[in-house]
Coordinates of C-alpha atoms in Angstrom, one line a residue:
M283 CA -24.3 -44.6 39.2
T284 CA -22.9 -47.7 37.5
K285 CA -19.6 -47.8 35.7
K286 CA -21.4 -48.4 32.4
T287 CA -23.6 -45.3 33.0
R288 CA -20.5 -43.2 33.8
N289 CA -18.7 -44.4 30.7
C290 CA -21.8 -43.6 28.6
I291 CA -21.9 -40.0 30.0
F292 CA -18.2 -39.6 29.5
F293 CA -18.5 -40.6 25.8
I294 CA -21.5 -38.3 25.3
F295 CA -19.7 -35.4 26.9
S296 CA -16.5 -36.0 25.0
G297 CA -18.5 -36.2 21.8
L298 CA -20.2 -32.9 22.5
I299 CA -16.8 -31.2 23.1
F300 CA -15.4 -32.7 19.8
I301 CA -18.4 -31.4 17.9
N302 CA -18.1 -28.0 19.4
I303 CA -14.3 -27.9 18.5
L304 CA -15.2 -29.0 15.0
A305 CA -17.8 -26.3 14.7
W306 CA -15.3 -23.7 15.7
I307 CA -12.8 -25.0 13.2
V308 CA -15.4 -24.7 10.5
V309 CA -16.3 -21.2 11.6
F310 CA -12.6 -20.2 11.7
D311 CA -12.1 -21.5 8.2
L312 CA -15.1 -19.8 6.8
N313 CA -14.0 -16.5 8.4
G314 CA -10.4 -17.0 7.5
P315 CA -8.4 -14.4 5.5
Q316 CA -10.2 -13.9 2.2
F317 CA -9.6 -10.2 1.7
L318 CA -7.0 -7.8 0.5
E319 CA -6.6 -4.7 2.6
V320 CA -4.9 -1.5 1.4
T321 CA -4.6 1.2 4.0
F322 CA -3.6 4.7 3.2
F323 CA -2.2 6.0 6.5
D324 CA -2.7 9.5 7.6
V325 CA 1.0 10.5 8.2
G326 CA 0.6 14.2 7.6
Q327 CA 2.1 15.7 4.4
G328 CA 3.5 12.5 3.0
D329 CA 2.7 9.0 1.7
A330 CA 2.5 5.7 3.5
I331 CA 0.5 2.8 2.1
F332 CA 0.2 -0.6 3.9
I333 CA -0.9 -3.7 1.9
E334 CA -1.9 -7.0 3.6
T335 CA -2.8 -9.9 1.4
P336 CA -5.3 -12.7 2.3
K337 CA -2.3 -14.8 3.3
F338 CA -0.8 -12.1 5.4
H339 CA 2.0 -11.0 3.1
Q340 CA 2.7 -7.4 4.2
I341 CA 4.0 -4.6 1.9
L342 CA 4.7 -1.0 2.8
I343 CA 4.9 1.6 0.1
D344 CA 6.7 4.8 1.5
G345 CA 6.8 5.8 5.1
G346 CA 5.9 9.4 5.4
P347 CA 7.9 12.3 6.8
D348 CA 8.6 11.2 10.3
S349 CA 8.1 8.4 12.9
T350 CA 4.3 8.5 12.8
I351 CA 4.4 5.4 10.6
L352 CA 5.7 3.4 13.6
E353 CA 2.5 4.3 15.6
K354 CA 0.4 3.3 12.6
L355 CA 2.1 0.0 12.2
G356 CA 2.0 -0.7 15.9
K357 CA -1.8 -0.3 15.9
T358 CA -2.3 -2.3 12.7
L359 CA 0.0 -5.3 13.3
P360 CA -0.2 -7.7 16.2
F361 CA 2.3 -6.9 19.0
Y362 CA 4.4 -9.9 18.1
D363 CA 4.7 -9.1 14.4
R364 CA 7.9 -7.2 13.8
S365 CA 8.5 -8.0 10.2
L366 CA 7.5 -6.9 6.7
D367 CA 7.9 -8.8 3.5
L368 CA 8.6 -5.9 1.2
V369 CA 9.2 -2.2 1.5
I370 CA 8.9 0.0 -1.6
L371 CA 10.5 3.5 -1.6
T372 CA 8.9 5.3 -4.5
H373 CA 11.6 8.0 -4.5
P374 CA 14.1 9.4 -2.0
E375 CA 12.3 12.6 -0.8
Y376 CA 12.0 13.0 3.0
D377 CA 8.2 13.0 3.0
H378 CA 8.3 9.4 1.6
M379 CA 11.6 8.2 3.0
A380 CA 12.1 9.5 6.5
G381 CA 9.5 7.2 8.1
L382 CA 10.9 4.2 6.2
I383 CA 14.3 4.8 7.9
E384 CA 12.6 4.3 11.3
V385 CA 10.8 1.2 10.0
L386 CA 14.0 -0.4 8.9
K387 CA 15.6 0.2 12.3
R388 CA 12.7 -1.5 14.1
Y389 CA 11.3 -4.1 11.8
K390 CA 12.8 -7.0 9.9
V391 CA 12.3 -6.3 6.3
D392 CA 12.9 -9.1 3.8
F393 CA 13.1 -7.0 0.6
V394 CA 13.5 -3.3 -0.3
L395 CA 12.5 -2.1 -3.8
W396 CA 13.7 1.3 -4.9
T397 CA 15.2 3.2 -7.8
G398 CA 18.7 3.7 -6.5
V399 CA 18.9 7.3 -7.5
I400 CA 21.4 9.5 -5.7
R401 CA 20.4 12.5 -3.6
D402 CA 22.6 14.9 -1.6
T403 CA 20.5 15.1 1.6
S404 CA 21.0 14.0 5.2
E405 CA 18.0 11.7 4.9
Y406 CA 19.4 10.0 1.9
E407 CA 22.7 9.4 3.7
E408 CA 20.8 7.9 6.6
W409 CA 18.7 5.7 4.3
Q410 CA 21.9 4.3 2.6
K411 CA 23.4 3.6 6.0
V412 CA 20.4 1.8 7.3
I413 CA 19.8 -0.4 4.3
R414 CA 23.4 -1.5 4.3
K415 CA 23.5 -2.1 8.0
E416 CA 20.3 -4.1 8.2
G417 CA 21.3 -6.5 5.4
T418 CA 17.9 -6.6 3.7
V419 CA 17.8 -7.8 0.1
I420 CA 17.9 -4.7 -2.3
K421 CA 16.1 -4.7 -5.6
I422 CA 16.2 -1.9 -8.2
A423 CA 12.9 -1.1 -9.8
E424 CA 12.3 -1.0 -13.5
S425 CA 9.2 -1.3 -15.6
G426 CA 8.3 -4.9 -16.6
Q427 CA 9.0 -6.3 -13.1
K428 CA 6.1 -8.2 -11.5
I429 CA 5.8 -9.0 -7.8
L430 CA 3.9 -12.2 -7.1
W431 CA 3.0 -12.7 -3.5
E432 CA 0.7 -15.8 -3.8
S433 CA 0.2 -18.8 -6.1
N434 CA -2.8 -17.2 -7.7
P435 CA -1.6 -15.6 -11.0
K436 CA -4.4 -13.1 -10.8
N437 CA -2.8 -11.4 -7.8
F438 CA 0.3 -9.4 -8.4
I439 CA 2.0 -5.9 -8.5
D440 CA 3.2 -4.6 -11.8
I441 CA 6.0 -2.0 -11.9
L442 CA 5.1 0.4 -14.6
Y443 CA 7.7 3.1 -14.2
P444 CA 10.6 4.1 -14.3
F445 CA 11.2 2.8 -17.8
E446 CA 15.0 2.3 -17.2
D447 CA 17.4 1.4 -14.4
L448 CA 18.2 4.7 -12.6
A449 CA 20.6 3.3 -10.0
G450 CA 23.6 5.5 -9.5
Q451 CA 22.2 8.5 -11.3
E452 CA 22.2 11.8 -9.3
I453 CA 18.9 13.6 -9.8
K454 CA 18.1 16.7 -7.8
R455 CA 14.3 16.7 -8.5
S456 CA 13.5 13.0 -7.9
N457 CA 9.7 13.3 -8.1
D458 CA 9.7 12.1 -11.7
T459 CA 11.8 9.1 -10.8
S460 CA 8.9 7.8 -8.6
I461 CA 8.1 4.1 -8.9
V462 CA 4.6 3.8 -10.4
S463 CA 3.0 0.4 -9.6
R464 CA -0.4 -1.2 -10.2
L465 CA -1.7 -3.8 -7.8
V466 CA -4.0 -6.4 -9.4
F467 CA -6.2 -8.5 -7.1
T468 CA -8.4 -10.6 -9.4
N469 CA -10.9 -7.9 -10.7
N470 CA -9.9 -5.1 -8.5
T471 CA -6.9 -2.8 -9.2
F472 CA -5.0 0.0 -7.5
L473 CA -2.6 2.5 -9.1
F474 CA 0.2 3.9 -6.9
T475 CA 1.8 7.0 -8.5
G476 CA 4.3 8.4 -6.0
D477 CA 4.9 12.1 -6.9
I478 CA 5.1 11.8 -10.7
S479 CA 4.2 14.9 -12.8
K480 CA 2.1 15.3 -15.9
S481 CA 5.2 14.8 -18.1
V482 CA 5.6 11.2 -16.7
E483 CA 1.8 10.7 -17.1
K484 CA 2.2 11.6 -20.7
K485 CA 5.1 9.2 -21.2
M486 CA 3.0 6.4 -19.8
I487 CA 0.0 7.3 -22.0
N488 CA 2.3 7.3 -25.1
R489 CA 3.6 3.9 -24.2
E490 CA 0.0 2.6 -24.2
I491 CA 0.4 1.1 -20.8
D492 CA -2.7 -0.4 -19.2
F493 CA -3.2 1.4 -15.9
N494 CA -7.0 1.5 -15.7
S495 CA -7.7 1.1 -12.0
N496 CA -10.5 1.1 -9.5
I497 CA -8.5 3.1 -7.0
L498 CA -6.0 5.8 -7.8
K499 CA -3.5 7.2 -5.3
V500 CA -3.4 10.8 -6.6
A501 CA 0.2 11.8 -7.4
H502 CA 2.1 14.4 -5.4
H503 CA -0.5 15.0 -2.7
G504 CA -2.9 16.6 -5.3
S505 CA -0.4 19.1 -6.7
K506 CA -1.4 21.0 -9.8
T507 CA 1.7 19.6 -11.5
S508 CA 0.1 16.2 -11.7
T509 CA -3.2 14.4 -12.5
S510 CA -3.9 15.6 -16.1
E511 CA -7.3 15.1 -17.7
E512 CA -5.8 12.7 -20.2
F513 CA -4.4 10.6 -17.4
L514 CA -7.7 10.4 -15.6
K515 CA -9.4 9.3 -18.8
K516 CA -6.9 6.4 -18.9
V517 CA -7.2 5.4 -15.3
L518 CA -10.9 5.9 -14.9
P519 CA -10.9 5.3 -11.1
E520 CA -14.0 5.0 -8.9
I521 CA -12.1 6.3 -5.9
A522 CA -9.2 8.8 -5.7
V523 CA -7.1 8.9 -2.5
V524 CA -5.2 12.1 -1.7
Q525 CA -2.5 11.6 0.9
V526 CA -2.0 15.1 2.3
G527 CA -1.5 17.0 5.5
E528 CA -1.1 20.6 6.6
N529 CA 1.2 22.2 4.1
K530 CA 2.4 25.5 2.5
Y531 CA 2.0 24.3 -1.1
G532 CA -1.7 24.6 -1.5
H533 CA -2.2 20.8 -1.7
P534 CA -4.5 19.5 -2.8
N535 CA -4.9 22.0 -5.7
S536 CA -8.5 23.2 -6.3
E537 CA -8.2 22.5 -10.1
V538 CA -7.2 18.9 -9.4
L539 CA -10.2 18.5 -7.1
E540 CA -12.5 20.0 -9.8
K541 CA -11.2 17.5 -12.4
L542 CA -11.9 14.6 -10.1
K543 CA -15.4 15.9 -9.5
F544 CA -15.9 16.4 -13.2
F545 CA -15.2 12.7 -13.8
D546 CA -17.5 11.8 -10.9
I547 CA -14.6 10.2 -8.9
K548 CA -15.1 9.8 -5.2
V549 CA -12.4 11.7 -3.4
L550 CA -11.0 10.6 0.0
R551 CA -8.4 12.6 1.8
T552 CA -6.2 11.7 4.7
D553 CA -6.3 15.2 6.1
L554 CA -10.1 15.0 6.3
N555 CA -10.8 11.3 6.6
G556 CA -7.8 10.1 8.6
D557 CA -6.6 6.5 7.7
I558 CA -8.4 5.2 4.6
K559 CA -8.7 1.4 4.3
I560 CA -9.9 -0.3 1.1
I561 CA -11.1 -3.9 1.6
S562 CA -11.4 -6.1 -1.5
D563 CA -12.5 -9.7 -2.1
G564 CA -11.3 -9.5 -5.7
I565 CA -14.7 -8.9 -7.1
K566 CA -16.0 -5.9 -5.2
F567 CA -14.5 -3.5 -2.6
K568 CA -15.5 -1.1 0.1
Y569 CA -13.8 1.6 2.0
E570 CA -13.5 2.5 5.7
T571 CA -12.3 5.8 7.1
A572 CA -11.1 6.7 10.5
I573 CA -13.0 10.0 10.4
S574 CA -16.4 10.1 8.8
N575 CA -17.4 13.3 7.0
F576 CA -20.3 11.9 5.0

């Protein structure tokens, strides 16, 4: 084989490798992150919602009643990813807060958003100790705040409630101090309600707040104290997610489930379906469940 022939073969072979690499780059770009994923973790009787944006911004709303959230995050995130952009504590009750304490101990969290209300519980004392020790940036929630995670102005989280700064107030029953937020991803919307009761729902209706949403996180694990008919008429969700586990309270309440059925709303439950993931491209969405019961 002559030198000229060898050089020709080398260039052809090199060209084929370059074309193959280029093809993979194109495929990678086409299959790159285009979707928003919102996962309602099955953490038993408690709330834990994980949001990942198309550009991999990661937000955790509540952490459930125990360390189960660590297992969930460990399976969801790559092994090398030990950070979160934002943690939101809707209100300082153990079934929303206890798991977040464990998360803050093991993950680097850039920002924490919460109400700052005071509770006289051991979990609350531990929460205060951890957020001070870890040195994360603390923000106090109040309606009117907007969380922007990408340059697209159509993608954001609106804080709808509480209507005032509650920091430093001692409130025994903190359910009605829950942060209510609405995630907007182009044309798809999610409403996260914490444990608010019908009285807060009524306040929001009276304020004429826009909280129409495709997906509703049903308040207070489906308790009869929440999810009024008037509220559902305003939200008009296609899917209602109930985060609930084995409990002594009768959650979710049969009347609430009947109301959801009356409005022809698809109900997904973490106690029956396991983890529930909503995947959105901004125009349409689909859901996946860990356990299929359909």
